Short mmCIF file of C-alpha atoms in Angstrom, two decimals:
data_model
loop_
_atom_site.label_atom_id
_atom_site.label_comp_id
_atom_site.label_asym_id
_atom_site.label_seq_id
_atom_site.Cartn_x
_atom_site.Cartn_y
_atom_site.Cartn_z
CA UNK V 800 -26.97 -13.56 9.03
CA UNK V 801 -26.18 -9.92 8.32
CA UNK V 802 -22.50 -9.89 8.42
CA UNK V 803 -22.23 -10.88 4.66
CA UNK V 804 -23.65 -8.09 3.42
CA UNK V 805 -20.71 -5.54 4.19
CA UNK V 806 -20.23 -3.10 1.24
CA UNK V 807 -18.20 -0.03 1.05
CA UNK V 808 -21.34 2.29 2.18
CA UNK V 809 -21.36 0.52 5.63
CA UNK V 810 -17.80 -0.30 5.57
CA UNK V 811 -15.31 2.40 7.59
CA UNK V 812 -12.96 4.05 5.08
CA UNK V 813 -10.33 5.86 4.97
CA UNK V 814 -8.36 8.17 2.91
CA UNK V 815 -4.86 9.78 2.96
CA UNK V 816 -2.92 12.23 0.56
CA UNK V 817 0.41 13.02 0.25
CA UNK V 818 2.47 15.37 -1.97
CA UNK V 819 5.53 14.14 -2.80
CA UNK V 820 8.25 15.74 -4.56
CA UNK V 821 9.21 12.72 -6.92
CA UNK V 822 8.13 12.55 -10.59
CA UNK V 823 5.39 9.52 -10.50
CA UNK V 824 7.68 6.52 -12.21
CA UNK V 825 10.02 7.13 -9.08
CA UNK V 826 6.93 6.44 -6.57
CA UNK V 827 6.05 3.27 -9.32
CA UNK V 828 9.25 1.73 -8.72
CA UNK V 829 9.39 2.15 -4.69
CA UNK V 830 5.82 0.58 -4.39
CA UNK V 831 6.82 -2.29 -7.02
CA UNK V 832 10.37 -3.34 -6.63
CA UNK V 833 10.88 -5.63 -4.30
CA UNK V 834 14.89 -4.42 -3.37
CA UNK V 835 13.03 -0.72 -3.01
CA UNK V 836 10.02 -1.62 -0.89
CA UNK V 837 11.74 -3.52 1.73
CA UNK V 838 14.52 -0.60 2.35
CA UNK V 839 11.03 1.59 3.01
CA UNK V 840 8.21 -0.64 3.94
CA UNK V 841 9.19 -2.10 7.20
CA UNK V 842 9.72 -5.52 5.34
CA UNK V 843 11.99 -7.93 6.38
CA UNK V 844 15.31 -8.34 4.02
CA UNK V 845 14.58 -11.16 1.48
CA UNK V 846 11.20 -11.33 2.62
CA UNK V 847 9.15 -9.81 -0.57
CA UNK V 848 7.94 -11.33 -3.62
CA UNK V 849 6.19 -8.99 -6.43
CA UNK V 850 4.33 -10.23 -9.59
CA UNK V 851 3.21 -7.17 -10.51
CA UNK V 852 0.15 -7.55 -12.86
CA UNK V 853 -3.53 -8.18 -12.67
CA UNK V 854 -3.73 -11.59 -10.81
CA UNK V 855 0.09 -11.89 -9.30
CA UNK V 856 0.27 -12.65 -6.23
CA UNK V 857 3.27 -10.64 -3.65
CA UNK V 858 3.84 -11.47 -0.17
CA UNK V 859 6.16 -9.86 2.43
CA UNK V 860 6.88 -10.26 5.81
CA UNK V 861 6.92 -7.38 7.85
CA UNK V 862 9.07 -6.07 11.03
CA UNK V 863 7.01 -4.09 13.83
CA UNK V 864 9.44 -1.62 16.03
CA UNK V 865 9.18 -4.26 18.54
CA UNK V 866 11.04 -6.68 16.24
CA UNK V 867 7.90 -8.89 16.02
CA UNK V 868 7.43 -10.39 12.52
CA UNK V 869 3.85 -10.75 10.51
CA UNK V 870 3.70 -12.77 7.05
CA UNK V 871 1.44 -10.93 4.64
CA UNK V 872 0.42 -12.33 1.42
CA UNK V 873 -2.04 -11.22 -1.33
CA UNK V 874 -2.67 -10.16 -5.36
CA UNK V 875 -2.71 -7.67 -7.31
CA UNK V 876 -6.57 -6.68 -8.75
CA UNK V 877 -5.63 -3.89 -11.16
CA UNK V 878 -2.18 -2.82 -12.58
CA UNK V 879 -1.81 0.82 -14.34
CA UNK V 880 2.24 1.27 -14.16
CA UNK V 881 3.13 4.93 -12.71
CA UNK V 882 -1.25 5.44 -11.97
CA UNK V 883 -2.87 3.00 -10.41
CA UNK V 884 -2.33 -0.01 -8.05
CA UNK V 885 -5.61 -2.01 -6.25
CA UNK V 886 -3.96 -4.45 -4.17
CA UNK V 887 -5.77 -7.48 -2.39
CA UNK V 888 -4.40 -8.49 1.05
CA UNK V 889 -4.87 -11.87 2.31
CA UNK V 890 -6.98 -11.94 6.13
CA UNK V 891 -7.06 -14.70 8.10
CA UNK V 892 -10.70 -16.11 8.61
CA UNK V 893 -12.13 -14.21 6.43
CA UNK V 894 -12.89 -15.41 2.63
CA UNK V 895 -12.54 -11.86 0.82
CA UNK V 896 -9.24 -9.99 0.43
CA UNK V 897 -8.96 -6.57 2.16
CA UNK V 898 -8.46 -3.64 -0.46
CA UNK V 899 -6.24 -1.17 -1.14
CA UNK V 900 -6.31 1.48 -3.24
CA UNK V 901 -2.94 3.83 -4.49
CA UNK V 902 -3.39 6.13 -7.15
CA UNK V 903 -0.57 8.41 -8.41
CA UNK V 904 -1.71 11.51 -10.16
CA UNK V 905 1.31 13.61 -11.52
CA UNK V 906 1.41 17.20 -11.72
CA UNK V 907 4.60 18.38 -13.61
CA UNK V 908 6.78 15.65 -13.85
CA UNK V 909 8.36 16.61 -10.39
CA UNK V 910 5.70 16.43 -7.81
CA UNK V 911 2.76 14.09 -7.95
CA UNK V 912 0.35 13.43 -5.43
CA UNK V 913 -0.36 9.81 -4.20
CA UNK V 914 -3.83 9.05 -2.82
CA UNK V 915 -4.03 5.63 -0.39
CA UNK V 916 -8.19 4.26 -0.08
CA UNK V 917 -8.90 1.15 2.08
CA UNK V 918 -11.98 0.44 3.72
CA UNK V 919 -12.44 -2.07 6.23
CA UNK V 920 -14.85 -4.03 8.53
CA UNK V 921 -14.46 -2.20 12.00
CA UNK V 922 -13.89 1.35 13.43
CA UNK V 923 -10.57 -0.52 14.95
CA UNK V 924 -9.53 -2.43 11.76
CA UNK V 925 -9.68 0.87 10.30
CA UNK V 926 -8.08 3.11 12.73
CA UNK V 927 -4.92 0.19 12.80
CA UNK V 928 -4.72 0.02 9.03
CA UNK V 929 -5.15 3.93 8.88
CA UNK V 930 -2.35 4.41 11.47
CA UNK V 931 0.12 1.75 9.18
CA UNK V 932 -1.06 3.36 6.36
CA UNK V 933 0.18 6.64 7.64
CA UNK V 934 3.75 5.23 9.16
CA UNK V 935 3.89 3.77 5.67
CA UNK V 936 3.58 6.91 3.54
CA UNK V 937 5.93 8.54 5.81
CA UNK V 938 8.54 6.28 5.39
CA UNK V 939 8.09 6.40 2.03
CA UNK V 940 8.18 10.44 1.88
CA UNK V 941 11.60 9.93 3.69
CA UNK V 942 13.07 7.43 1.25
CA UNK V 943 11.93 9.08 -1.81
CA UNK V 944 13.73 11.94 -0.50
CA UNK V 945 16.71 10.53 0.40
CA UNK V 946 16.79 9.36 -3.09
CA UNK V 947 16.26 12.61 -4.86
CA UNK V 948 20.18 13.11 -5.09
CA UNK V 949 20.77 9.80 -6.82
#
């Protein structure tokens, strides 16, 4: 009877930080575009739909090294353009979205820091999303930085 009564202070979080040198609209627009997102995100081409407001839903499917393919699907909670982004993830079984937090805090119009929250239900649910999490924000370092010419 106790398993309905998870809440973040007996959830497992996590928590990761980045620096990245790209003024904060930049980041916006690679988290929020579908065309950018897939070409970082490990999306298949074609594969992602954004409605990008309180309520929208976005899906995406997305490509593991291996080549295998997952279908994700989900809405957006709360929508601050170039600040904040709480996204709601669809899992399987379970009636309640998992969230994610992104917040973008800029520090001189050049470098902003992005912070990346989840918490989930397990130790192991955590230490997977906290290890895609990770791959994801790397990739994204890498494409924002590729971009930085353009």
């Amino acid at each position: 009877m106790g398993t309905d009564q998870t809440t973040a202070a007996d959830g497992f979080p996590y928590t990761l930080t980045r620096t990245l040198d790209a003024p904060a609209a930049a980041v916006w627009r690679a988290w929020t575009t579908p065309e950018q997102y897939t070409q970082w995100a490990y999306a298949a081409a074609g594969s992602v739909e954004m409605d990008v407001r309180p309520g929208g839903a976005w899906k995406a499917t997305m490509v593991t090294p291996d080549g295998d393919r997952f279908p994700l699907t989900g809405s957006y909670l709360e929508v601050t353009e170039n600040r904040h982004l709480v996204v709601g993830m669809d899992v399987p079984g379970k009636p309640d979205p998992s969230v994610m937090t992104v917040e973008l805090d800029e520090h001189d119009g050049h470098s902003m820091q992005i912070v990346l929250r989840q918490t989930c239900d397990s130790a192991e649910e955590r230490d997977m999303a906290e290890q895609g999490s990770t791959m994801l924000l790397d990739s994204l370092t890498a494409f924002l930085s590729g971009k930085a010419g353009d």
